[in-house]
Every structure is written in C-alpha cells, then in structure tokens.
Short mmCIF file of N, CA and C in Angstrom, two decimals:
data_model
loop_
_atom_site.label_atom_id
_atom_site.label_comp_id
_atom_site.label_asym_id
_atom_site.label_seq_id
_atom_site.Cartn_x
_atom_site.Cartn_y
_atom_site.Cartn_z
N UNK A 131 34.44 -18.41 6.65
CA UNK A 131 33.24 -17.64 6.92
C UNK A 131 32.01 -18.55 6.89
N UNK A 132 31.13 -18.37 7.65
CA UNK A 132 29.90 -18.97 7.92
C UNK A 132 28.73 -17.90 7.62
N UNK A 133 27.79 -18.40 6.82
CA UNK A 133 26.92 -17.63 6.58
C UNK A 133 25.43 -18.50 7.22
N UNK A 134 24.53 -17.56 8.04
CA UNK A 134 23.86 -17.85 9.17
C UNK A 134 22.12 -17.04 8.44
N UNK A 135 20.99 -18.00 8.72
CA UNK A 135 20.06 -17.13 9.02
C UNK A 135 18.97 -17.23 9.61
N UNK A 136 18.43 -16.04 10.29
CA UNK A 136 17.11 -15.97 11.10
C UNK A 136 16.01 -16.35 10.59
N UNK A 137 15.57 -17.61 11.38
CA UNK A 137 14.22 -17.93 10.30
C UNK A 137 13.40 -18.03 11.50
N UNK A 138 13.30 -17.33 12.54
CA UNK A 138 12.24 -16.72 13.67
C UNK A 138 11.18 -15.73 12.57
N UNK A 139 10.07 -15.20 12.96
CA UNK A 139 8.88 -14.36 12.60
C UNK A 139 9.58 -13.30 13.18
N UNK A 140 10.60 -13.33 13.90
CA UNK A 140 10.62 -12.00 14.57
C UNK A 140 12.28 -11.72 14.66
N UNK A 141 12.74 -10.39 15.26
CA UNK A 141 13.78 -10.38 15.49
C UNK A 141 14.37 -11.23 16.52
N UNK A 142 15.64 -11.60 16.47
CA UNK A 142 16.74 -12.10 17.07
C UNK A 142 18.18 -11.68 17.45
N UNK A 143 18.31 -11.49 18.75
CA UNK A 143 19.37 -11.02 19.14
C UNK A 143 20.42 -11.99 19.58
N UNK A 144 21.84 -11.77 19.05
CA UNK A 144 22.80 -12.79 19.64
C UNK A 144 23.85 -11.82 20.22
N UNK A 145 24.03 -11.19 21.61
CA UNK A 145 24.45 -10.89 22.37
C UNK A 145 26.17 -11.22 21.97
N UNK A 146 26.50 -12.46 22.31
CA UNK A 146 28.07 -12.42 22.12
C UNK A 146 28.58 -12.71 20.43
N UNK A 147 27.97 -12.56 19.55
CA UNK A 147 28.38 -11.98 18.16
C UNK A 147 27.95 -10.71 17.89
N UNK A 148 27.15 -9.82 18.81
CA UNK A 148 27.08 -8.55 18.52
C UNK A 148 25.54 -8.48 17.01
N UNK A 149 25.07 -9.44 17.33
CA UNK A 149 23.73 -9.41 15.66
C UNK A 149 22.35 -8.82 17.12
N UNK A 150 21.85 -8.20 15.32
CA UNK A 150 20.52 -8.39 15.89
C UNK A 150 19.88 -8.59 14.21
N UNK A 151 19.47 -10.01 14.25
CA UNK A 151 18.83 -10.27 12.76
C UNK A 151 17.97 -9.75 12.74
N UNK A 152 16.82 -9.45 11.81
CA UNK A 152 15.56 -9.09 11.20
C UNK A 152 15.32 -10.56 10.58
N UNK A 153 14.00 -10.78 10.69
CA UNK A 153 13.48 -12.37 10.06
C UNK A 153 13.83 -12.48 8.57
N UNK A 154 14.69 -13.78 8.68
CA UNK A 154 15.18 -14.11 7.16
C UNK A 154 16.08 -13.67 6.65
N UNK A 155 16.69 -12.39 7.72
CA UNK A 155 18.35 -12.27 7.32
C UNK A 155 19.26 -12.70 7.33
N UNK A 156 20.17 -13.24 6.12
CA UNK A 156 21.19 -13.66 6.43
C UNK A 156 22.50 -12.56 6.68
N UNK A 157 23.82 -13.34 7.08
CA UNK A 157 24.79 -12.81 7.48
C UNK A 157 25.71 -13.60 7.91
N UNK A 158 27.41 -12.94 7.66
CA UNK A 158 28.47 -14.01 7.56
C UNK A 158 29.03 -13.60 8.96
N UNK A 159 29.56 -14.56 9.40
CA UNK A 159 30.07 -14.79 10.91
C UNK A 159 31.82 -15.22 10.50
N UNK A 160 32.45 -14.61 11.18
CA UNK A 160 33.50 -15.65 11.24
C UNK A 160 33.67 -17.26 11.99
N UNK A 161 33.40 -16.62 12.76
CA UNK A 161 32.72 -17.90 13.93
C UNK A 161 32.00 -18.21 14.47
N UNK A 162 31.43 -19.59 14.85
CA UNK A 162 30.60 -20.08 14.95
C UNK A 162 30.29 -19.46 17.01
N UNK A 163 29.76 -18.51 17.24
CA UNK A 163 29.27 -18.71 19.29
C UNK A 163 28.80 -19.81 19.63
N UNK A 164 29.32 -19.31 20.91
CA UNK A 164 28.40 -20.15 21.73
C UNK A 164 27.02 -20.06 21.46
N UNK A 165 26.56 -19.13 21.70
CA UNK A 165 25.01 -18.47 21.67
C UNK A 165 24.37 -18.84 19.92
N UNK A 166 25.37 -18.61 18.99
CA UNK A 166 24.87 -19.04 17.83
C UNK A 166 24.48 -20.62 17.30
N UNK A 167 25.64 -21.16 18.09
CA UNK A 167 25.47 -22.79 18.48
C UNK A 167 24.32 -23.62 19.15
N UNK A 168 24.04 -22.49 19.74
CA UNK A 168 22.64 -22.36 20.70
C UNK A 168 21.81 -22.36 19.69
N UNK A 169 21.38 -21.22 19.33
CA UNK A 169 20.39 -21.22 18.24
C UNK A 169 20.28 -21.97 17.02
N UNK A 170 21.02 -22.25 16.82
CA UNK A 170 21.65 -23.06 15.60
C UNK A 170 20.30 -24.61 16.04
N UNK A 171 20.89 -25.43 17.33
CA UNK A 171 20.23 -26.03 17.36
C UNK A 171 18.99 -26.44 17.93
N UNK A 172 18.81 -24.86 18.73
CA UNK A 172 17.25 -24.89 18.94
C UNK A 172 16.52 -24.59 17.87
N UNK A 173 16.72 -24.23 16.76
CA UNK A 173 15.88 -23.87 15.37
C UNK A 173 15.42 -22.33 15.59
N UNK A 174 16.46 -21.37 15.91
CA UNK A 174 16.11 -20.30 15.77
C UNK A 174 17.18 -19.76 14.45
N UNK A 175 18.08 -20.57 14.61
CA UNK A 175 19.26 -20.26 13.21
C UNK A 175 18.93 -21.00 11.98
N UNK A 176 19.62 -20.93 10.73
CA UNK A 176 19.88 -21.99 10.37
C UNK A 176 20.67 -21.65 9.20
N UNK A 177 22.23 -22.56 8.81
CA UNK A 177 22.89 -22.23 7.99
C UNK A 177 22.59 -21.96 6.63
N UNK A 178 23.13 -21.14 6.47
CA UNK A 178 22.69 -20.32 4.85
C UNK A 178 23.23 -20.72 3.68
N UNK A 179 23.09 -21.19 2.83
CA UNK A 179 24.65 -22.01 1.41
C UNK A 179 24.52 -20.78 0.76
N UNK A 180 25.46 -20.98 0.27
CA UNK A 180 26.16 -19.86 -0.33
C UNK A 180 25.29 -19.72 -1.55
N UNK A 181 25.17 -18.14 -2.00
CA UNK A 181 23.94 -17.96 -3.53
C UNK A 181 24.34 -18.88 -4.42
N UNK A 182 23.51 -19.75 -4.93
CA UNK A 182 24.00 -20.16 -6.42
C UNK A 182 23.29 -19.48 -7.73
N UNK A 183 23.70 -19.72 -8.27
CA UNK A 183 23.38 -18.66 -9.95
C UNK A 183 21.67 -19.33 -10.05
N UNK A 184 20.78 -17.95 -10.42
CA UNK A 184 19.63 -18.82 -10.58
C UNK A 184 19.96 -19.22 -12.04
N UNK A 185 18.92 -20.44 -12.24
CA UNK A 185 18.81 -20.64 -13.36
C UNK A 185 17.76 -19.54 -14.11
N UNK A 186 18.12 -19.49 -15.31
CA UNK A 186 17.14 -19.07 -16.38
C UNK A 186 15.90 -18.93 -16.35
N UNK A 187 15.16 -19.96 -16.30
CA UNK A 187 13.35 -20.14 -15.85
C UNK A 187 13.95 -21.25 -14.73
N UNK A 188 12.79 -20.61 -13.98
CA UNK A 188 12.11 -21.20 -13.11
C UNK A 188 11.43 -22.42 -12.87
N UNK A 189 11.91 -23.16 -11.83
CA UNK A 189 11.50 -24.88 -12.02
C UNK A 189 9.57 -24.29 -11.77
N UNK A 190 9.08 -25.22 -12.73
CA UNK A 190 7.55 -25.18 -12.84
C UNK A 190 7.18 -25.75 -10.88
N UNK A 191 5.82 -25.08 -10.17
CA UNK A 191 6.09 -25.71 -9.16
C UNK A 191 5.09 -26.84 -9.26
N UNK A 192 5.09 -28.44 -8.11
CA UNK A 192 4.76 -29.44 -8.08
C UNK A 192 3.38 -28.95 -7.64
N UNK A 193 2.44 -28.68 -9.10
CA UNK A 193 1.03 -28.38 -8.72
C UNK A 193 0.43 -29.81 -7.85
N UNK A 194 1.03 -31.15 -7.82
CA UNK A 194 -0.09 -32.03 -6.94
C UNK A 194 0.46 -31.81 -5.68
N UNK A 195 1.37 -31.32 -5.02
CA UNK A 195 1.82 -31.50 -3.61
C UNK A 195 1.22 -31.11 -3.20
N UNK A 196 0.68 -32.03 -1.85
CA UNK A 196 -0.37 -31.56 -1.01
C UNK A 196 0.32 -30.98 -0.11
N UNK A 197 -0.04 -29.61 0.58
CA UNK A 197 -0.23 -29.05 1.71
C UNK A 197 0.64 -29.69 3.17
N UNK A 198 1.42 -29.28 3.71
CA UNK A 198 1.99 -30.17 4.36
C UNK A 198 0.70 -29.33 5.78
N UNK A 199 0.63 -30.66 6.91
CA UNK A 199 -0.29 -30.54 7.87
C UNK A 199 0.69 -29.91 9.00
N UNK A 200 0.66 -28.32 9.31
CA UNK A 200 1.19 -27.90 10.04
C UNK A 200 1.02 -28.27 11.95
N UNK A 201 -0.39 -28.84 12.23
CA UNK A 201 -0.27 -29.19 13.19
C UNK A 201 0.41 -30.31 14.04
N UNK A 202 1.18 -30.95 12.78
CA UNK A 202 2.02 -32.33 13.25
C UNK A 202 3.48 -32.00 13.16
N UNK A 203 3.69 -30.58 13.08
CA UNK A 203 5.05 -30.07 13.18
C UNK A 203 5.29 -29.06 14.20
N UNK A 204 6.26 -29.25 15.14
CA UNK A 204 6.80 -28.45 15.60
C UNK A 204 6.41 -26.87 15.39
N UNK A 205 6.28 -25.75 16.41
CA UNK A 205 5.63 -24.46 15.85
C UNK A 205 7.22 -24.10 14.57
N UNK A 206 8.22 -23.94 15.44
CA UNK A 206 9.52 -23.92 14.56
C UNK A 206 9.53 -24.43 13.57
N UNK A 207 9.18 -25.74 13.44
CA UNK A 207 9.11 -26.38 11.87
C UNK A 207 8.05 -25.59 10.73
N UNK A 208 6.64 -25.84 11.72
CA UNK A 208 5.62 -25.07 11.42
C UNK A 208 5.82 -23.50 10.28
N UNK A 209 6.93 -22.73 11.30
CA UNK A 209 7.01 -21.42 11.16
C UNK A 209 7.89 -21.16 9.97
N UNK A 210 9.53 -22.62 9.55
CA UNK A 210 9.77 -22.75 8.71
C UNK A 210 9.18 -23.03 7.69
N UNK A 211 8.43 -23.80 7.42
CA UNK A 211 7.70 -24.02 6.11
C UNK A 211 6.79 -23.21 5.91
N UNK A 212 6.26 -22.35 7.02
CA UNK A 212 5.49 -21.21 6.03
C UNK A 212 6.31 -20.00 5.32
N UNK A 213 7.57 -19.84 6.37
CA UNK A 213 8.52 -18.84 5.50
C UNK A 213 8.50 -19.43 4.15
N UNK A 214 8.37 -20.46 4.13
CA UNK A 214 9.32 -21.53 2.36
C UNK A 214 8.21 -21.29 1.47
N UNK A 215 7.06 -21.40 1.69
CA UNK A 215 5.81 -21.36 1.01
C UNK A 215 5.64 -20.20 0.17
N UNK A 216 5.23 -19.80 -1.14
CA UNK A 216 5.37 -19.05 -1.90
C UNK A 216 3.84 -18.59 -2.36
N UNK A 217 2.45 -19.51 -2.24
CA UNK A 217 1.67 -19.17 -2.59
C UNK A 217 0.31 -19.29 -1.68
N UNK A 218 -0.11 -17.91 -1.87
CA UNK A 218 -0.86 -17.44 -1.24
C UNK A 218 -1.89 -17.73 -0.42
N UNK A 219 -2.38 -18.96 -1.83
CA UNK A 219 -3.72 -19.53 -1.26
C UNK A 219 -3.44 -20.15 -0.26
N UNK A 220 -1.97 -21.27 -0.53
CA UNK A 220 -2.10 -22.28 0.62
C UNK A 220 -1.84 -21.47 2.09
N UNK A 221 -0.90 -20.47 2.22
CA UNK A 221 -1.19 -19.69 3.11
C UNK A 221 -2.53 -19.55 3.96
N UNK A 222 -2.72 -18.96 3.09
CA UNK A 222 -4.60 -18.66 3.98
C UNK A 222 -5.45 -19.87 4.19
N UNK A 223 -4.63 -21.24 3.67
CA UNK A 223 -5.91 -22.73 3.67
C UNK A 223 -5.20 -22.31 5.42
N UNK A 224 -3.77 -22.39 5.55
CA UNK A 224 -2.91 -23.01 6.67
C UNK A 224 -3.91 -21.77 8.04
N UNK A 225 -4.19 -20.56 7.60
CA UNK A 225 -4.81 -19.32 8.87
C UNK A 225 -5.62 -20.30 9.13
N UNK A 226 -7.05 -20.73 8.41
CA UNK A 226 -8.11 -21.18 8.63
C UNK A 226 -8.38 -22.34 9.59
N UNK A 227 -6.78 -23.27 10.08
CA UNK A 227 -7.05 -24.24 11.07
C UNK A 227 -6.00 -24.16 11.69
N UNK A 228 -4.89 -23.47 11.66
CA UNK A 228 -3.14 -22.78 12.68
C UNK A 228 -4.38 -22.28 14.18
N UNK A 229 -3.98 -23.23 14.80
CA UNK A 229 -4.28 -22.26 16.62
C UNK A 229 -3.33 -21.75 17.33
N UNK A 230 -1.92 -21.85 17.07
CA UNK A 230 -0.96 -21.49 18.02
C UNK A 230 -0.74 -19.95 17.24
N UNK A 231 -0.73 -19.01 18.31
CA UNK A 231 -0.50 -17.53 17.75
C UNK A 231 0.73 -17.29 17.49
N UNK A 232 1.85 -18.05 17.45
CA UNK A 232 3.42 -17.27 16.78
C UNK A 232 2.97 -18.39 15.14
N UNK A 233 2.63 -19.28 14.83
CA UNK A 233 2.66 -19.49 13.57
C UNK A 233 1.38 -18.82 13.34
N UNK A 234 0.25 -18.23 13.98
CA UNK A 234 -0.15 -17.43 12.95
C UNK A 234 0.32 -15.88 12.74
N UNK A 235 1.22 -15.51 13.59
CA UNK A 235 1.77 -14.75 13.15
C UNK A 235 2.65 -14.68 12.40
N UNK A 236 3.46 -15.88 12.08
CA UNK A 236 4.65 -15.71 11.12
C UNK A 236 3.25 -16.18 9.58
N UNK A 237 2.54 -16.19 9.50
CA UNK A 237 1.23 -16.90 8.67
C UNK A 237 1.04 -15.41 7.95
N UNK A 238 0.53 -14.49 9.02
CA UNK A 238 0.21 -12.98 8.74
C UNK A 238 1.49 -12.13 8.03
N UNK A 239 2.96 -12.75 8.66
CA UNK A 239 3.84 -11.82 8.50
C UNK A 239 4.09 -11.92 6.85
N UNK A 240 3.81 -13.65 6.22
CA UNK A 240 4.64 -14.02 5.12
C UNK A 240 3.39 -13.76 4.02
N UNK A 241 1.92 -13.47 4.18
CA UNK A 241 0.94 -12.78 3.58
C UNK A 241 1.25 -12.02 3.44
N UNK A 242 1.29 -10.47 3.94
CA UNK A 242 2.16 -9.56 4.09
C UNK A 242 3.03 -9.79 3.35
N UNK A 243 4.10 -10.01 3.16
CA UNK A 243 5.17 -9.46 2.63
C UNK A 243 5.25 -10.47 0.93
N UNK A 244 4.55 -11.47 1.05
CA UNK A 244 3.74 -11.29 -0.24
C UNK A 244 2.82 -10.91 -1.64
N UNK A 245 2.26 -9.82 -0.47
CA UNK A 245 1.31 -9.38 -0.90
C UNK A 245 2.00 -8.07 -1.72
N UNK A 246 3.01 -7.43 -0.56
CA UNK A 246 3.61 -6.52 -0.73
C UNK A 246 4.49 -6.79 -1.58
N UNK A 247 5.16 -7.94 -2.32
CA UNK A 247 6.21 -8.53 -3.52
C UNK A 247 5.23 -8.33 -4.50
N UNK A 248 3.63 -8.45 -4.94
CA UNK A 248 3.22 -8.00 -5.72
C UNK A 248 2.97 -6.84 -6.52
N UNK A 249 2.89 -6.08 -5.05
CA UNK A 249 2.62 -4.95 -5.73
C UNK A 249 3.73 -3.63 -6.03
#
C-alpha cells in the first residue's frame, strides 16, 4: 500500500484511481497510476510516511529561522511551504509581498484554517 497526498490549495481529481482529494488529504492506493505518477512528479502529489507516534512535547520551534523567500520558489514549492508553516505571523509577512494569486490563495486558505484550529 502506498499512502499519497494532495498538497494543491485546491481539490484534485485522479480520474483512473477513481480519487477526488480535498487539499492535504491523504489516502492509501494500492497502486501507483499512471495519472498518479503524473502528479506525483509534477508536484501536485506527494508521498505520505506512514504516522509515527508523536512524541510527548513538542520540539520547541527554531525561533531564528528566517522566513524562507517565497518568490525564488516555484508557485508549487511556494504553495508547499506555506501548507508546512504553522505560524501566523509569518503567514501574513509572506500576503504582504506573494503576487501570484494561487499562492495567495493557498496563503488565505492556510490563515483560515488556522485561525479556525484556534478557535
């Protein structure tokens, strides 16, 4: 079994496995498609590892890491690392200079559903 996931802002349909992901869903495949192979390496997929046990506490995060500069990445790359991003502020540094409208929409989507983990 292969476990697969959508890391598009948006839904994704794979026609000959029968999916239609929702952003950031994962899901086990028996096999690998054509079409998933596809996505796989255009960066609309990307393989999932299997849960591991969290630990106990939580690794403290690397308060000096700077900001990675989204305009020298790929929108896909772009769109990955804002899914990965956990805090808020840097979020909203990244709205304030993002010009391409699908990373600021995946920008808006992961505010959102942040915002909404708070409350």
């Amino acid at each position: 079994m292969n476990r697969i996931k959508n890391i598009r802002p948006g839904v994704l349909v794979i026609p000959d496995a029968g999916l239609k992901l929702k952003p950031g869903q994962v899901v086990e495949v028996e096999r690998l498609t054509k079409q998933i192979q596809a996505a796989l390496k255009n960066g609309r997929l990307a393989m999932a590892d299997k849960p591991k046990q969290e630990p106990l506490a939580p690794p403290e995060p690397d308060q000096d890491a700077e900001p990675v500069d989204l305009s020298k990445l790929s929108a896909t790359d772009a769109i990955s690392k804002v899914n990965e991003e956990a805090n808020p502020e840097t979020l909203k540094g990244y709205m304030e200079t993002e010009k391409r409208r699908t990373v600021i929409d995946a920008l808006k989507s992961r505010l959102e559903g942040l915002q909404g983990a708070t409350e």
